[in-house]
């Protein structure tokens, strides 16, 4: 939700301060390991400043204050990935001939960016969303372990430690079905976004 608009902003303002800041935070998000970021956030915001809780001990699962630190930790690498892939795709499309032709005809800048450029550049970020799902699945194991969240990743770790192979097989099967389903939905969205794509 944040990485894609920032990728568009960085590509449209190539060489500006927004571009440099976007690339800096994208590089930082990909360079910092999630387990280290999670521990730093717990140390600062939960232990030192006591702004957010460190683990899940609220009355309800969707208590917002318990979601802040795990969400930031889990979304850091995804934000960087989507921002960089969107920026690359937008730069490629903005340099194409039909975009220059649209600008030469006097089409408004916002219309050129969102209707012509972004619509054609969105194929790559859409593919990245499917690939990014694997990062969420692997990253959720670390995040759930650090923040003591009772999720699928934590269940997989517990199953490995207890040699509970049926549970581990169930978790892996669920992740596999989820990944295949996301890939299928992505293929359907290709044809919706770009009518030139057809499946025989």
PDB file of C-alpha atoms in Angstrom:
ATOM      1  CA  UNK A   1       0.000   0.000   0.000  1.00  0.00           C
ATOM      2  CA  UNK A   2       2.884   2.400   0.649  1.00  0.00           C
ATOM      3  CA  UNK A   3       5.685   1.007  -1.492  1.00  0.00           C
ATOM      4  CA  UNK A   4       3.837   1.201  -4.826  1.00  0.00           C
ATOM      5  CA  UNK A   5       2.765   4.894  -4.563  1.00  0.00           C
ATOM      6  CA  UNK A   6       6.241   5.832  -3.340  1.00  0.00           C
ATOM      7  CA  UNK A   7       7.741   3.937  -6.275  1.00  0.00           C
ATOM      8  CA  UNK A   8       5.573   5.970  -8.653  1.00  0.00           C
ATOM      9  CA  UNK A   9       6.534   9.203  -6.865  1.00  0.00           C
ATOM     10  CA  UNK A  10      10.217   8.321  -7.056  1.00  0.00           C
ATOM     11  CA  UNK A  11      10.033   7.479 -10.773  1.00  0.00           C
ATOM     12  CA  UNK A  12       8.050  10.578 -11.723  1.00  0.00           C
ATOM     13  CA  UNK A  13      10.468  12.824  -9.802  1.00  0.00           C
ATOM     14  CA  UNK A  14      13.626  11.051 -10.949  1.00  0.00           C
ATOM     15  CA  UNK A  15      16.774  12.705  -9.616  1.00  0.00           C
ATOM     16  CA  UNK A  16      14.899  14.783  -7.015  1.00  0.00           C
ATOM     17  CA  UNK A  17      15.157  14.655  -3.247  1.00  0.00           C
ATOM     18  CA  UNK A  18      12.063  12.396  -3.170  1.00  0.00           C
ATOM     19  CA  UNK A  19      13.791   9.959  -5.472  1.00  0.00           C
ATOM     20  CA  UNK A  20      16.932   9.828  -3.336  1.00  0.00           C
ATOM     21  CA  UNK A  21      14.948   9.476  -0.103  1.00  0.00           C
ATOM     22  CA  UNK A  22      12.772   6.742  -1.580  1.00  0.00           C
ATOM     23  CA  UNK A  23      15.756   4.770  -2.822  1.00  0.00           C
ATOM     24  CA  UNK A  24      17.546   5.219   0.504  1.00  0.00           C
ATOM     25  CA  UNK A  25      14.648   3.843   2.554  1.00  0.00           C
ATOM     26  CA  UNK A  26      14.077   1.067   0.014  1.00  0.00           C
ATOM     27  CA  UNK A  27      17.709   0.018   0.289  1.00  0.00           C
ATOM     28  CA  UNK A  28      17.533   0.277   4.073  1.00  0.00           C
ATOM     29  CA  UNK A  29      14.386  -1.847   4.174  1.00  0.00           C
ATOM     30  CA  UNK A  30      16.006  -4.611   2.151  1.00  0.00           C
ATOM     31  CA  UNK A  31      19.318  -4.472   4.019  1.00  0.00           C
ATOM     32  CA  UNK A  32      17.998  -4.628   7.595  1.00  0.00           C
ATOM     33  CA  UNK A  33      17.071  -8.185   8.711  1.00  0.00           C
ATOM     34  CA  UNK A  34      13.553  -8.551  10.060  1.00  0.00           C
ATOM     35  CA  UNK A  35      14.598 -10.329  13.246  1.00  0.00           C
ATOM     36  CA  UNK A  36      17.032  -7.517  14.097  1.00  0.00           C
ATOM     37  CA  UNK A  37      14.476  -4.802  13.309  1.00  0.00           C
ATOM     38  CA  UNK A  38      11.887  -6.552  15.460  1.00  0.00           C
ATOM     39  CA  UNK A  39      14.261  -6.773  18.421  1.00  0.00           C
ATOM     40  CA  UNK A  40      15.240  -3.100  18.056  1.00  0.00           C
ATOM     41  CA  UNK A  41      11.580  -2.025  17.919  1.00  0.00           C
ATOM     42  CA  UNK A  42      10.815  -4.061  21.044  1.00  0.00           C
ATOM     43  CA  UNK A  43      13.808  -2.604  22.872  1.00  0.00           C
ATOM     44  CA  UNK A  44      12.910   0.999  21.977  1.00  0.00           C
ATOM     45  CA  UNK A  45       9.109   1.190  21.823  1.00  0.00           C
ATOM     46  CA  UNK A  46       8.165  -1.556  24.292  1.00  0.00           C
ATOM     47  CA  UNK A  47      10.966  -1.645  26.882  1.00  0.00           C
ATOM     48  CA  UNK A  48      12.530   1.827  26.901  1.00  0.00           C
ATOM     49  CA  UNK A  49       9.679   4.166  25.919  1.00  0.00           C
ATOM     50  CA  UNK A  50       6.771   1.782  26.697  1.00  0.00           C
ATOM     51  CA  UNK A  51       4.614   3.123  23.864  1.00  0.00           C
ATOM     52  CA  UNK A  52       3.554  -0.201  22.346  1.00  0.00           C
ATOM     53  CA  UNK A  53       3.377  -3.687  23.903  1.00  0.00           C
ATOM     54  CA  UNK A  54       5.977  -6.264  22.928  1.00  0.00           C
ATOM     55  CA  UNK A  55       3.730  -9.302  22.546  1.00  0.00           C
ATOM     56  CA  UNK A  56       0.133 -10.426  22.212  1.00  0.00           C
ATOM     57  CA  UNK A  57      -1.458 -10.160  25.657  1.00  0.00           C
ATOM     58  CA  UNK A  58      -4.527  -8.055  24.912  1.00  0.00           C
ATOM     59  CA  UNK A  59      -8.174  -8.962  25.282  1.00  0.00           C
ATOM     60  CA  UNK A  60      -8.769  -9.239  21.536  1.00  0.00           C
ATOM     61  CA  UNK A  61      -6.621 -10.509  18.691  1.00  0.00           C
ATOM     62  CA  UNK A  62      -7.246  -7.368  16.626  1.00  0.00           C
ATOM     63  CA  UNK A  63      -6.331  -4.906  19.361  1.00  0.00           C
ATOM     64  CA  UNK A  64      -4.589  -2.229  17.278  1.00  0.00           C
ATOM     65  CA  UNK A  65      -1.754  -1.376  19.645  1.00  0.00           C
ATOM     66  CA  UNK A  66      -0.563  -4.993  19.545  1.00  0.00           C
ATOM     67  CA  UNK A  67      -0.410  -4.901  15.738  1.00  0.00           C
ATOM     68  CA  UNK A  68       1.877  -1.884  15.306  1.00  0.00           C
ATOM     69  CA  UNK A  69       5.327  -3.362  15.958  1.00  0.00           C
ATOM     70  CA  UNK A  70       4.738  -6.715  14.187  1.00  0.00           C
ATOM     71  CA  UNK A  71       3.234  -4.909  11.180  1.00  0.00           C
ATOM     72  CA  UNK A  72       6.193  -2.541  10.844  1.00  0.00           C
ATOM     73  CA  UNK A  73       8.630  -5.430  11.157  1.00  0.00           C
ATOM     74  CA  UNK A  74       6.837  -7.617   8.629  1.00  0.00           C
ATOM     75  CA  UNK A  75       6.176  -4.809   6.130  1.00  0.00           C
ATOM     76  CA  UNK A  76       9.682  -3.323   6.080  1.00  0.00           C
ATOM     77  CA  UNK A  77      11.161  -5.637   3.456  1.00  0.00           C
ATOM     78  CA  UNK A  78       7.911  -5.773   1.440  1.00  0.00           C
ATOM     79  CA  UNK A  79       7.778  -1.974   1.275  1.00  0.00           C
ATOM     80  CA  UNK A  80      11.322  -1.836  -0.045  1.00  0.00           C
ATOM     81  CA  UNK A  81      10.705  -4.593  -2.590  1.00  0.00           C
ATOM     82  CA  UNK A  82       7.504  -3.078  -4.007  1.00  0.00           C
ATOM     83  CA  UNK A  83       8.967   0.418  -4.062  1.00  0.00           C
ATOM     84  CA  UNK A  84      12.018  -0.604  -6.079  1.00  0.00           C
ATOM     85  CA  UNK A  85      10.177  -2.826  -8.549  1.00  0.00           C
ATOM     86  CA  UNK A  86       7.498  -0.151  -9.126  1.00  0.00           C
ATOM     87  CA  UNK A  87      10.116   2.537  -9.674  1.00  0.00           C
ATOM     88  CA  UNK A  88      11.981   0.378 -12.199  1.00  0.00           C
ATOM     89  CA  UNK A  89       8.798  -0.464 -14.115  1.00  0.00           C
ATOM     90  CA  UNK A  90       7.613   3.147 -14.152  1.00  0.00           C
ATOM     91  CA  UNK A  91      10.957   4.456 -15.393  1.00  0.00           C
ATOM     92  CA  UNK A  92      10.871   1.954 -18.244  1.00  0.00           C
ATOM     93  CA  UNK A  93       7.331   2.938 -19.246  1.00  0.00           C
ATOM     94  CA  UNK A  94       7.886   6.694 -18.855  1.00  0.00           C
ATOM     95  CA  UNK A  95      10.743   6.477 -21.357  1.00  0.00           C
ATOM     96  CA  UNK A  96       8.591   4.670 -23.940  1.00  0.00           C
ATOM     97  CA  UNK A  97       7.440   6.278 -27.171  1.00  0.00           C
ATOM     98  CA  UNK A  98       3.696   6.234 -26.512  1.00  0.00           C
ATOM     99  CA  UNK A  99       4.150   8.168 -23.263  1.00  0.00           C
ATOM    100  CA  UNK A 100       6.249  10.793 -25.032  1.00  0.00           C
ATOM    101  CA  UNK A 101       3.589  10.934 -27.761  1.00  0.00           C
ATOM    102  CA  UNK A 102       0.852  11.464 -25.178  1.00  0.00           C
ATOM    103  CA  UNK A 103       2.815  14.315 -23.626  1.00  0.00           C
ATOM    104  CA  UNK A 104       3.409  15.820 -27.078  1.00  0.00           C
ATOM    105  CA  UNK A 105      -0.346  15.763 -27.749  1.00  0.00           C
ATOM    106  CA  UNK A 106      -0.912  17.807 -24.605  1.00  0.00           C
ATOM    107  CA  UNK A 107      -2.375  15.110 -22.361  1.00  0.00           C
ATOM    108  CA  UNK A 108      -2.360  16.148 -18.701  1.00  0.00           C
ATOM    109  CA  UNK A 109       0.494  14.965 -16.518  1.00  0.00           C
ATOM    110  CA  UNK A 110      -1.715  13.084 -14.039  1.00  0.00           C
ATOM    111  CA  UNK A 111      -3.544  11.323 -16.865  1.00  0.00           C
ATOM    112  CA  UNK A 112      -0.254  10.335 -18.494  1.00  0.00           C
ATOM    113  CA  UNK A 113       1.118   8.972 -15.226  1.00  0.00           C
ATOM    114  CA  UNK A 114      -1.890   7.051 -13.918  1.00  0.00           C
ATOM    115  CA  UNK A 115      -3.848   6.083 -17.030  1.00  0.00           C
ATOM    116  CA  UNK A 116      -1.074   5.415 -19.528  1.00  0.00           C
ATOM    117  CA  UNK A 117       2.146   4.794 -17.588  1.00  0.00           C
ATOM    118  CA  UNK A 118       1.042   3.167 -14.328  1.00  0.00           C
ATOM    119  CA  UNK A 119      -1.530   0.889 -15.948  1.00  0.00           C
ATOM    120  CA  UNK A 120       1.155  -0.635 -18.173  1.00  0.00           C
ATOM    121  CA  UNK A 121       3.811  -0.644 -15.460  1.00  0.00           C
ATOM    122  CA  UNK A 122       1.598  -2.376 -12.886  1.00  0.00           C
ATOM    123  CA  UNK A 123       2.237  -5.819 -14.403  1.00  0.00           C
ATOM    124  CA  UNK A 124       5.660  -6.082 -12.739  1.00  0.00           C
ATOM    125  CA  UNK A 125       4.516  -5.010  -9.239  1.00  0.00           C
ATOM    126  CA  UNK A 126       1.597  -7.419  -9.578  1.00  0.00           C
ATOM    127  CA  UNK A 127       4.036 -10.234 -10.268  1.00  0.00           C
ATOM    128  CA  UNK A 128       6.103  -9.031  -7.328  1.00  0.00           C
ATOM    129  CA  UNK A 129       3.079  -9.327  -5.047  1.00  0.00           C
ATOM    130  CA  UNK A 130       2.912 -13.047  -5.718  1.00  0.00           C
ATOM    131  CA  UNK A 131       6.634 -13.413  -5.165  1.00  0.00           C
ATOM    132  CA  UNK A 132       6.385 -11.187  -2.112  1.00  0.00           C
ATOM    133  CA  UNK A 133       3.909 -13.611  -0.605  1.00  0.00           C
ATOM    134  CA  UNK A 134       6.780 -16.036  -0.061  1.00  0.00           C
ATOM    135  CA  UNK A 135       8.669 -13.319   1.845  1.00  0.00           C
ATOM    136  CA  UNK A 136       5.622 -12.766   4.055  1.00  0.00           C
ATOM    137  CA  UNK A 137       5.342 -16.486   4.736  1.00  0.00           C
ATOM    138  CA  UNK A 138       9.000 -16.877   5.657  1.00  0.00           C
ATOM    139  CA  UNK A 139       9.123 -13.548   7.462  1.00  0.00           C
ATOM    140  CA  UNK A 140       6.017 -14.350   9.479  1.00  0.00           C
ATOM    141  CA  UNK A 141       7.882 -17.226  11.133  1.00  0.00           C
ATOM    142  CA  UNK A 142      10.461 -14.803  12.519  1.00  0.00           C
ATOM    143  CA  UNK A 143       7.939 -12.116  13.430  1.00  0.00           C
ATOM    144  CA  UNK A 144       5.599 -14.533  15.193  1.00  0.00           C
ATOM    145  CA  UNK A 145       8.511 -16.017  17.121  1.00  0.00           C
ATOM    146  CA  UNK A 146       9.887 -12.630  18.201  1.00  0.00           C
ATOM    147  CA  UNK A 147       6.520 -11.139  19.180  1.00  0.00           C
ATOM    148  CA  UNK A 148       5.060 -14.426  20.538  1.00  0.00           C
ATOM    149  CA  UNK A 149       2.138 -14.410  18.126  1.00  0.00           C
ATOM    150  CA  UNK A 150       0.159 -17.666  17.779  1.00  0.00           C
ATOM    151  CA  UNK A 151       0.216 -17.951  13.992  1.00  0.00           C
ATOM    152  CA  UNK A 152       1.039 -20.461  11.271  1.00  0.00           C
ATOM    153  CA  UNK A 153       4.741 -19.665  11.431  1.00  0.00           C
ATOM    154  CA  UNK A 154       4.860 -20.205  15.181  1.00  0.00           C
ATOM    155  CA  UNK A 155       2.943 -23.453  14.697  1.00  0.00           C
ATOM    156  CA  UNK A 156       5.526 -24.624  12.145  1.00  0.00           C
ATOM    157  CA  UNK A 157       8.420 -23.857  14.510  1.00  0.00           C
ATOM    158  CA  UNK A 158       6.692 -25.686  17.368  1.00  0.00           C
ATOM    159  CA  UNK A 159       6.019 -28.676  15.108  1.00  0.00           C
ATOM    160  CA  UNK A 160       9.689 -28.831  14.082  1.00  0.00           C
ATOM    161  CA  UNK A 161      10.879 -28.652  17.691  1.00  0.00           C
ATOM    162  CA  UNK A 162       8.426 -31.377  18.755  1.00  0.00           C
ATOM    163  CA  UNK A 163       8.979 -33.585  15.676  1.00  0.00           C
ATOM    164  CA  UNK A 164       5.263 -33.268  14.950  1.00  0.00           C
ATOM    165  CA  UNK A 165       5.424 -34.105  11.255  1.00  0.00           C
ATOM    166  CA  UNK A 166       1.656 -34.268  10.520  1.00  0.00           C
ATOM    167  CA  UNK A 167       1.211 -30.684  11.747  1.00  0.00           C
ATOM    168  CA  UNK A 168       4.284 -29.570   9.804  1.00  0.00           C
ATOM    169  CA  UNK A 169       2.952 -31.216   6.644  1.00  0.00           C
ATOM    170  CA  UNK A 170      -0.372 -29.462   7.152  1.00  0.00           C
ATOM    171  CA  UNK A 171       1.300 -26.065   7.484  1.00  0.00           C
ATOM    172  CA  UNK A 172       3.443 -26.628   4.384  1.00  0.00           C
ATOM    173  CA  UNK A 173       0.388 -27.838   2.449  1.00  0.00           C
ATOM    174  CA  UNK A 174      -1.572 -24.739   3.485  1.00  0.00           C
ATOM    175  CA  UNK A 175       1.266 -22.442   2.383  1.00  0.00           C
ATOM    176  CA  UNK A 176       1.500 -24.310  -0.928  1.00  0.00           C
ATOM    177  CA  UNK A 177      -2.233 -23.991  -1.628  1.00  0.00           C
ATOM    178  CA  UNK A 178      -2.096 -20.297  -0.718  1.00  0.00           C
ATOM    179  CA  UNK A 179       0.850 -19.652  -3.026  1.00  0.00           C
ATOM    180  CA  UNK A 180      -0.710 -21.553  -5.950  1.00  0.00           C
ATOM    181  CA  UNK A 181      -4.007 -19.728  -5.414  1.00  0.00           C
ATOM    182  CA  UNK A 182      -2.287 -16.340  -5.421  1.00  0.00           C
ATOM    183  CA  UNK A 183      -0.439 -17.249  -8.609  1.00  0.00           C
ATOM    184  CA  UNK A 184      -3.710 -18.247 -10.288  1.00  0.00           C
ATOM    185  CA  UNK A 185      -5.406 -15.002  -9.232  1.00  0.00           C
ATOM    186  CA  UNK A 186      -2.418 -13.042 -10.525  1.00  0.00           C
ATOM    187  CA  UNK A 187      -2.718 -14.718 -13.926  1.00  0.00           C
ATOM    188  CA  UNK A 188      -6.383 -13.725 -14.081  1.00  0.00           C
ATOM    189  CA  UNK A 189      -5.547 -10.143 -13.145  1.00  0.00           C
ATOM    190  CA  UNK A 190      -2.996  -9.974 -15.967  1.00  0.00           C
ATOM    191  CA  UNK A 191      -5.759 -10.320 -18.546  1.00  0.00           C
ATOM    192  CA  UNK A 192      -7.929  -7.784 -16.717  1.00  0.00           C
ATOM    193  CA  UNK A 193      -5.209  -5.143 -16.489  1.00  0.00           C
ATOM    194  CA  UNK A 194      -3.795  -5.688 -19.980  1.00  0.00           C
ATOM    195  CA  UNK A 195      -6.445  -6.876 -22.499  1.00  0.00           C
ATOM    196  CA  UNK A 196      -3.660  -7.860 -24.909  1.00  0.00           C
ATOM    197  CA  UNK A 197      -2.859 -10.824 -22.652  1.00  0.00           C
ATOM    198  CA  UNK A 198      -4.920 -13.854 -23.590  1.00  0.00           C
ATOM    199  CA  UNK A 199      -4.792 -17.473 -22.421  1.00  0.00           C
ATOM    200  CA  UNK A 200      -5.544 -20.259 -24.885  1.00  0.00           C
TER     201      UNK A 200
END
